[in-house]
C-alpha atoms as a PDB file:
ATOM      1  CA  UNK A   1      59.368  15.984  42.696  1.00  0.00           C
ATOM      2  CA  UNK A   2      60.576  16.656  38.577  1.00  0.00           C
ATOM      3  CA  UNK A   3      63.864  17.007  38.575  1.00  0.00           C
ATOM      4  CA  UNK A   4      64.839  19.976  36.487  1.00  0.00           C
ATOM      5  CA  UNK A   5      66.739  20.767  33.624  1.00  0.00           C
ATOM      6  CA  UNK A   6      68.871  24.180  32.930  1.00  0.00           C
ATOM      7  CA  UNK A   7      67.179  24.408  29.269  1.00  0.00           C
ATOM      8  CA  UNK A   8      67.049  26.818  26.356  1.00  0.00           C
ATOM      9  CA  UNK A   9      63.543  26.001  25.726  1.00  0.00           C
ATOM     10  CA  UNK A  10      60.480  28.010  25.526  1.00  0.00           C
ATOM     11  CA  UNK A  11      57.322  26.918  25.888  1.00  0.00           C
ATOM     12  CA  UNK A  12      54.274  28.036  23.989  1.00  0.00           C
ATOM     13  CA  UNK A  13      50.365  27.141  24.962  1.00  0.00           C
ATOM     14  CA  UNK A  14      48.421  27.259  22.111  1.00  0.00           C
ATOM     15  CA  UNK A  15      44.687  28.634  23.647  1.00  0.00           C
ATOM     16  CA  UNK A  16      43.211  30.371  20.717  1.00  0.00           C
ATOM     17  CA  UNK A  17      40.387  28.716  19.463  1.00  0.00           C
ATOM     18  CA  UNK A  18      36.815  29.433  20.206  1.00  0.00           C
ATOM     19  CA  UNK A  19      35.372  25.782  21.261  1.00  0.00           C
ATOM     20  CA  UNK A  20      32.379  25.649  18.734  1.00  0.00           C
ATOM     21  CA  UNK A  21      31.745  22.113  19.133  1.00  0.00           C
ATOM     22  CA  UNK A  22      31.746  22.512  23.212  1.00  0.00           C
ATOM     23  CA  UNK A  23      29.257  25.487  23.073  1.00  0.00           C
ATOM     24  CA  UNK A  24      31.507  27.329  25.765  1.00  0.00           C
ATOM     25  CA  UNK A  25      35.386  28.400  26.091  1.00  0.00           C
ATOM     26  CA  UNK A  26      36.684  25.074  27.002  1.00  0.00           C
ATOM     27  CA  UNK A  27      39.547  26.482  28.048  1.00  0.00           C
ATOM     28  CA  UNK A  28      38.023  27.666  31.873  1.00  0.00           C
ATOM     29  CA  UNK A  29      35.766  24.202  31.549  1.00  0.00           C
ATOM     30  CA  UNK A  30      36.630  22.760  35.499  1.00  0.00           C
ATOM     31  CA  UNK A  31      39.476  20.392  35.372  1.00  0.00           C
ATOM     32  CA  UNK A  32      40.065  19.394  39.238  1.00  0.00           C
ATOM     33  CA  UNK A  33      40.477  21.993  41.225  1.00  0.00           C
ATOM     34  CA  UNK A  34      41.354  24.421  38.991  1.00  0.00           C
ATOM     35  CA  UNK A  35      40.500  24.678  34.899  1.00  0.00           C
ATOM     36  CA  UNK A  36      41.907  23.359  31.952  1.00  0.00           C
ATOM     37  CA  UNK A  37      43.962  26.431  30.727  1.00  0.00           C
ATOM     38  CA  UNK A  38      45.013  26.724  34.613  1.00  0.00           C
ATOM     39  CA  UNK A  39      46.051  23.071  34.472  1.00  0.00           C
ATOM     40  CA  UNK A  40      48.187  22.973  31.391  1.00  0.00           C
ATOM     41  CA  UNK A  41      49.783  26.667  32.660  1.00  0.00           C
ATOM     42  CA  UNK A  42      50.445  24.440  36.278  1.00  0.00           C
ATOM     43  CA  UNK A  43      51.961  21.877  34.278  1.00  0.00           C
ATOM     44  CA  UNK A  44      54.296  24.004  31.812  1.00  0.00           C
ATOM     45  CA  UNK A  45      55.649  26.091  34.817  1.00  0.00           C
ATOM     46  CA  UNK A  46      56.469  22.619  36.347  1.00  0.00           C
ATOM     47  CA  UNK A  47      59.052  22.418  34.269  1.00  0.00           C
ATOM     48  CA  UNK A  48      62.457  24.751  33.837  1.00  0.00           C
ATOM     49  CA  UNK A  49      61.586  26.782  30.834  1.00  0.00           C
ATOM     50  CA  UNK A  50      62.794  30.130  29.821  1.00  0.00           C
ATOM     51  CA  UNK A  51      59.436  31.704  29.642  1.00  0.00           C
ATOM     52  CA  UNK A  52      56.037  30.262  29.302  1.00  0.00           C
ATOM     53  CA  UNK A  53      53.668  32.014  26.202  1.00  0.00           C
ATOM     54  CA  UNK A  54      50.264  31.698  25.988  1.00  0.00           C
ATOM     55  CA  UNK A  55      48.302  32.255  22.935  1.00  0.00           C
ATOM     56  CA  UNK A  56      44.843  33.478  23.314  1.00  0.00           C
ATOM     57  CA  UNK A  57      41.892  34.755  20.843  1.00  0.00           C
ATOM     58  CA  UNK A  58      38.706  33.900  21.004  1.00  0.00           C
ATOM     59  CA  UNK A  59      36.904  35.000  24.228  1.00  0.00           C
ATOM     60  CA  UNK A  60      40.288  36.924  24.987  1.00  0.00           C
ATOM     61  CA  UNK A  61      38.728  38.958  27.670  1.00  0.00           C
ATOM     62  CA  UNK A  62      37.649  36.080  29.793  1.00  0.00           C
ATOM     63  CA  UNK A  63      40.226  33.994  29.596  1.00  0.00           C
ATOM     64  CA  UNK A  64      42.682  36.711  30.425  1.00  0.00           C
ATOM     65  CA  UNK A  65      40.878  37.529  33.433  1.00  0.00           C
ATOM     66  CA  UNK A  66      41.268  34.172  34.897  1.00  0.00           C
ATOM     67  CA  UNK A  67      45.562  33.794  34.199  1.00  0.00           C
ATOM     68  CA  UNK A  68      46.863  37.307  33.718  1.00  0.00           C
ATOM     69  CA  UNK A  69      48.148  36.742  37.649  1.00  0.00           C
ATOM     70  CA  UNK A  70      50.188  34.070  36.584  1.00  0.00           C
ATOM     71  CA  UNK A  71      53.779  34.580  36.030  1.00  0.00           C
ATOM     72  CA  UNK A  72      53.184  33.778  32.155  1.00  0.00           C
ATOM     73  CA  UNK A  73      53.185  35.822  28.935  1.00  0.00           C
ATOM     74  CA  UNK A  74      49.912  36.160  27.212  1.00  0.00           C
ATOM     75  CA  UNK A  75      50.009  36.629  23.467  1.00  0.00           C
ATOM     76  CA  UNK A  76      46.900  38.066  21.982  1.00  0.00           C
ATOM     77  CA  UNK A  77      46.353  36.547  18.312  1.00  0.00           C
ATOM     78  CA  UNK A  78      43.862  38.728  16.434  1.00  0.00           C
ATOM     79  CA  UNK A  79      43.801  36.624  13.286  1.00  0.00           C
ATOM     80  CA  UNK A  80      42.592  33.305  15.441  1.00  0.00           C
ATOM     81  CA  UNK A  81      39.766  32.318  13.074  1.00  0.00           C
ATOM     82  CA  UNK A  82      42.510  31.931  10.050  1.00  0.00           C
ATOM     83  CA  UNK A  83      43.727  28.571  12.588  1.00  0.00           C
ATOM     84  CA  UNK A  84      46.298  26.897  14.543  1.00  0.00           C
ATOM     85  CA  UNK A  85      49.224  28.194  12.225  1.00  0.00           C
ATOM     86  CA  UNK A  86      48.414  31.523  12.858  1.00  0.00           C
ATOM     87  CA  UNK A  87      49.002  31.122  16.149  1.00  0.00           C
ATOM     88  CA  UNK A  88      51.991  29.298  16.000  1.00  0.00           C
ATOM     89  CA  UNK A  89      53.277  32.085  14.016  1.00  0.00           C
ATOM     90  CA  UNK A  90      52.452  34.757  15.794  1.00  0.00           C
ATOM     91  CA  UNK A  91      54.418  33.365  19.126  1.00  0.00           C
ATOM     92  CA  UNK A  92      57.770  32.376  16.775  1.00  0.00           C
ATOM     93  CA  UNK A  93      57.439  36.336  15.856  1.00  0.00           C
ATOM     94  CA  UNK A  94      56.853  37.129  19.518  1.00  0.00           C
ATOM     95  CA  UNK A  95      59.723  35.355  20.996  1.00  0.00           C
ATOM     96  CA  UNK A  96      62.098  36.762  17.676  1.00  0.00           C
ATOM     97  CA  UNK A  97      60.883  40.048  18.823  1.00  0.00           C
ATOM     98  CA  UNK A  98      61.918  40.159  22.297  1.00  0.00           C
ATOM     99  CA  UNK A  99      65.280  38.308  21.252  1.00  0.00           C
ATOM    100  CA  UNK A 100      64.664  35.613  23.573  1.00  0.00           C
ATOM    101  CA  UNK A 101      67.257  33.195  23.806  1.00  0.00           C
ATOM    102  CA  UNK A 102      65.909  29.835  23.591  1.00  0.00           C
ATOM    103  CA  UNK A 103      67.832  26.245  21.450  1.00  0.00           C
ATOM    104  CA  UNK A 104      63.950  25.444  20.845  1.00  0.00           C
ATOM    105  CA  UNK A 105      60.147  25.657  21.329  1.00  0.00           C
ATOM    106  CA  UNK A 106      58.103  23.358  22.650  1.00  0.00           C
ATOM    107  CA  UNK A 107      54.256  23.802  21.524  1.00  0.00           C
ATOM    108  CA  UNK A 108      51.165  22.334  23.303  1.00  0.00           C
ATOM    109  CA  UNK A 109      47.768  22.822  23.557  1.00  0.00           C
ATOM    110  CA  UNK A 110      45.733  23.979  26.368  1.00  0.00           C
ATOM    111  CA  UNK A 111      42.624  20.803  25.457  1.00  0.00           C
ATOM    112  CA  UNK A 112      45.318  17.839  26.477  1.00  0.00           C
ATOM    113  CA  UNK A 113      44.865  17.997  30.299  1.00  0.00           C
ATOM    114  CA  UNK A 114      46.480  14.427  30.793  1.00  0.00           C
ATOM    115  CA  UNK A 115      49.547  15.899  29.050  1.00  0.00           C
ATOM    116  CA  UNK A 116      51.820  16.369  32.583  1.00  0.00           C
ATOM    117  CA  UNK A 117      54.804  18.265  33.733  1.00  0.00           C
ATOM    118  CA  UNK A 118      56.385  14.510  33.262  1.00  0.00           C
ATOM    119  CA  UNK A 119      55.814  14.090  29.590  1.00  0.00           C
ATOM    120  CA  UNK A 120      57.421  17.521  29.216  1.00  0.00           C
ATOM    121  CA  UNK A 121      60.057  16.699  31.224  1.00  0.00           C
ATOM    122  CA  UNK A 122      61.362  13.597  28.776  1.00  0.00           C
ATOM    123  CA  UNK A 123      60.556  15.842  25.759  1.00  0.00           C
ATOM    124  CA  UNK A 124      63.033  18.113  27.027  1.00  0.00           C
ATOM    125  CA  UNK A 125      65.351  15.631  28.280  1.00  0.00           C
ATOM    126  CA  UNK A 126      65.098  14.016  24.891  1.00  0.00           C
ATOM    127  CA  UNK A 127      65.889  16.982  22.842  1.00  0.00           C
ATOM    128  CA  UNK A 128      68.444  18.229  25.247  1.00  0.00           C
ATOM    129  CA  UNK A 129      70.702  14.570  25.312  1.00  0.00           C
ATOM    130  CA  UNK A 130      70.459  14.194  21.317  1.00  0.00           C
ATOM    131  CA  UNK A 131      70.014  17.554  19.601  1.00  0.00           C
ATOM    132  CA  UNK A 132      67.078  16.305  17.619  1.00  0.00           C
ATOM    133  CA  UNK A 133      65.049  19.054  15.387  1.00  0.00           C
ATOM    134  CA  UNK A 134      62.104  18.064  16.793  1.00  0.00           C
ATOM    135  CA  UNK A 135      61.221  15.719  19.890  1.00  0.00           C
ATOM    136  CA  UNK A 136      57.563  15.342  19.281  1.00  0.00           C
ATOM    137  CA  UNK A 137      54.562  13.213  20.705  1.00  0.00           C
ATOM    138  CA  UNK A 138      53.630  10.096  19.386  1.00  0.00           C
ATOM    139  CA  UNK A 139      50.074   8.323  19.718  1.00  0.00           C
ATOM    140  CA  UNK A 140      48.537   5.754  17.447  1.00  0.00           C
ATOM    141  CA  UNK A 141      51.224   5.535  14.816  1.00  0.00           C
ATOM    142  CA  UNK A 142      50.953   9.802  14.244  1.00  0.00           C
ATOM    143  CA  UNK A 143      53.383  12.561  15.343  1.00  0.00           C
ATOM    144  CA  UNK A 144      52.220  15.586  17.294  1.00  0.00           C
ATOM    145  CA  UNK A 145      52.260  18.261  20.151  1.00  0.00           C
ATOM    146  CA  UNK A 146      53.227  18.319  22.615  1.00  0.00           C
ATOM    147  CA  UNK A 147      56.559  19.126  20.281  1.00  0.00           C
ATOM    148  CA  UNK A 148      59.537  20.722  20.832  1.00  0.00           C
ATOM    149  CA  UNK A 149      61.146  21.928  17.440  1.00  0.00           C
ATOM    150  CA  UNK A 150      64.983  23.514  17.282  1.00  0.00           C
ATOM    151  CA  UNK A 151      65.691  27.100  16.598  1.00  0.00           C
ATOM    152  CA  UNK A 152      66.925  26.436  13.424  1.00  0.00           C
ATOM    153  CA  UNK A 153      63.583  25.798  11.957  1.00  0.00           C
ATOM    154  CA  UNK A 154      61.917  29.247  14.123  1.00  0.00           C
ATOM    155  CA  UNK A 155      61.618  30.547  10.747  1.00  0.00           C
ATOM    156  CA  UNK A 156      59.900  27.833   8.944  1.00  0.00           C
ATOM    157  CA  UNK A 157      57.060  28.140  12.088  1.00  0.00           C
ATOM    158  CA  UNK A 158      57.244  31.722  11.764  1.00  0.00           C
ATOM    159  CA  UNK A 159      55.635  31.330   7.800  1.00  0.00           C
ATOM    160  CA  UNK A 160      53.064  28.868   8.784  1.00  0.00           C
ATOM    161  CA  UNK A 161      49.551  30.218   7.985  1.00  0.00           C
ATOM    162  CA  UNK A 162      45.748  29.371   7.918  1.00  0.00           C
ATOM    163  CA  UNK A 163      44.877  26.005   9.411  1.00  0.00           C
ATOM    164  CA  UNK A 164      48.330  24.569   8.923  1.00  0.00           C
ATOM    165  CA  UNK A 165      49.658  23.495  12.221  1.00  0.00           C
ATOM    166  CA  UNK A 166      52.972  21.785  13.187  1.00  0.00           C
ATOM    167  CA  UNK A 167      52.121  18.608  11.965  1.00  0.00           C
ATOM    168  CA  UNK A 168      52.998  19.846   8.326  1.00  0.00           C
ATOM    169  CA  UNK A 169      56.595  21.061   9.941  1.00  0.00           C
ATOM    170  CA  UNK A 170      56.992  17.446  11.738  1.00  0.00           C
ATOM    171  CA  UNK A 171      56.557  15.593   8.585  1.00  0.00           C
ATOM    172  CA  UNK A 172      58.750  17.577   6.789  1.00  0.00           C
ATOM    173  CA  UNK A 173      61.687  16.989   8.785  1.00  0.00           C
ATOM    174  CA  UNK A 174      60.699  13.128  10.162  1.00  0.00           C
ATOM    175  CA  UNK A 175      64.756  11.987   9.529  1.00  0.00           C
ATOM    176  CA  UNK A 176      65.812  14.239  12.161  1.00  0.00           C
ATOM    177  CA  UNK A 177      63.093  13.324  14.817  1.00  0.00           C
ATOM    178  CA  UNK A 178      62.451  11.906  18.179  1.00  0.00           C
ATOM    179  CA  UNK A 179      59.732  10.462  19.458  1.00  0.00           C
ATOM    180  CA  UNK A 180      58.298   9.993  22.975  1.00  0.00           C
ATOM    181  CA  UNK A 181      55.321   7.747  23.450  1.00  0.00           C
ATOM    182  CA  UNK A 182      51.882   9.480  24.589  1.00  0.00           C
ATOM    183  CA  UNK A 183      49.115   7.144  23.948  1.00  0.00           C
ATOM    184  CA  UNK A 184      47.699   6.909  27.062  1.00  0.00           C
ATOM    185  CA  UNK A 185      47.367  10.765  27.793  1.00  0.00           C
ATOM    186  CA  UNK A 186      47.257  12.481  24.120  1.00  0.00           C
ATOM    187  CA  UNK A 187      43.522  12.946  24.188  1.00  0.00           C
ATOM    188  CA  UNK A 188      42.095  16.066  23.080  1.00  0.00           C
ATOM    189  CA  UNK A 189      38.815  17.794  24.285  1.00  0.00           C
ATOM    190  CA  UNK A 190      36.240  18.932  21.417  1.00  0.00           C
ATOM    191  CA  UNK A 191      32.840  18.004  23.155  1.00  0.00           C
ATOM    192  CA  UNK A 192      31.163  18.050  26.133  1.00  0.00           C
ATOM    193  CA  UNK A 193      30.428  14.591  25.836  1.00  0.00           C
ATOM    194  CA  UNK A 194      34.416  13.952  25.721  1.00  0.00           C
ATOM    195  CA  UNK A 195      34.843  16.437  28.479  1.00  0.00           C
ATOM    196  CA  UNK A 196      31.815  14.456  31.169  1.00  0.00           C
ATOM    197  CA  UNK A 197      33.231  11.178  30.115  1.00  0.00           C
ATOM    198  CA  UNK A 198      37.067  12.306  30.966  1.00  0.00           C
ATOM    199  CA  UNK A 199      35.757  13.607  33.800  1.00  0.00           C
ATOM    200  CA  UNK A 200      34.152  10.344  35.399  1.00  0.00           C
ATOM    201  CA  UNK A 201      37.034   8.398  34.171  1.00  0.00           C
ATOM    202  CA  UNK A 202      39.276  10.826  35.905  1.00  0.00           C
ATOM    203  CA  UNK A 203      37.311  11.768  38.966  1.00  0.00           C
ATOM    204  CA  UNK A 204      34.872   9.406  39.595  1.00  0.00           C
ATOM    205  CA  UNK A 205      34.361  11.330  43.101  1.00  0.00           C
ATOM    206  CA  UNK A 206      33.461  14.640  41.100  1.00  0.00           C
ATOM    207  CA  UNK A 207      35.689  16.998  39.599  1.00  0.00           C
ATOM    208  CA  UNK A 208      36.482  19.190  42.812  1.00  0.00           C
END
């Protein structure tokens, strides 16, 4: 079992984006016994956080109907198409809105399913111990999310726009970062052919 921390942190799942290279949401593709948005929901609630957001937009309706049981929030993001900083932004003005006390944010996406409720675990314990700005993921010399950034930069992520994602926001402050190694399990999923061949390497048995 995870041992838990008492944290400040919030945890945002970025799910907006409408899979055009997969064909279909990727978000409910099957991922075990459950699906990929499922899985990444599983892992955040793992972990102590404050409150678990997710971001939805594209095929809102469906996607809702499959996690609105869960004991999340769901953020609809209307302005999806203008990218992953919209998103970003709208959940910073979310969580500023309902004045929820958090020392940071930690953003994911819902298309990492090897990303576990242990890799969020030593980005939180990371940022907790040394009061980084941002504790971020680190994979083939690059800097990403999974990323937890400090409520002192809230605002910074509240004014990101169009396709601009975090990665602009981790560069920007790389002096005061951390980083915690995810080679092995930082692999996105755009295609179906990246989703079957995950899937055999990852349940050779089939993906029940």
């Amino acid at each position: 079992m995870l041992s838990k921390s008492e944290n400040g942190i919030t945890h945002v799942i970025l799910a907006a984006g409408a899979s055009t290279r997969m064909g279909e949401p990727k978000q409910l593709l099957p991922w075990n016994s459950s699906t990929l948005i499922e899985h990444a929901i599983a892992q955040s609630l793992a972990v102590n956080n404050n409150k678990t957001f997710v971001v939805l937009g594209a095929h809102y309706d469906l996607i809702y109907q499959k996690i609105s049981h869960l004991p999340i929030a769901i953020i609809h993001n209307l302005d999806w198409e203008s990218g992953m900083g919209s998103s970003i932004s709208k959940a910073i003005t979310v969580i500023l809105q309902e004045n929820t006390s958090c020392d940071g944010v930690l953003i994911s996406l819902a298309d990492q399913p090897l990303i576990d409720a242990k890799h969020l675990t030593s980005l939180t314990q990371i940022f907790e111990q040394q009061k980084h700005k941002i504790v971020a993921s680190g994979f083939e010399g690059l800097y990403g999310v999974p990323a937890i950034f400090s409520n002192n930069i809230f605002k910074e992520l509240q004014e990101l726009n169009k396709d601009f994602g975090a990665r602009k926001i981790i560069k920007k402050y790389k002096d005061a970062l951390a980083v915690v190694d995810a080679s092995a399990i930082s692999v996105d999923i755009d295609t179906k052919i990246q989703y079957n061949e995950m899937i055999a390497r990852h349940f050779p048995k089939g993906n029940n």
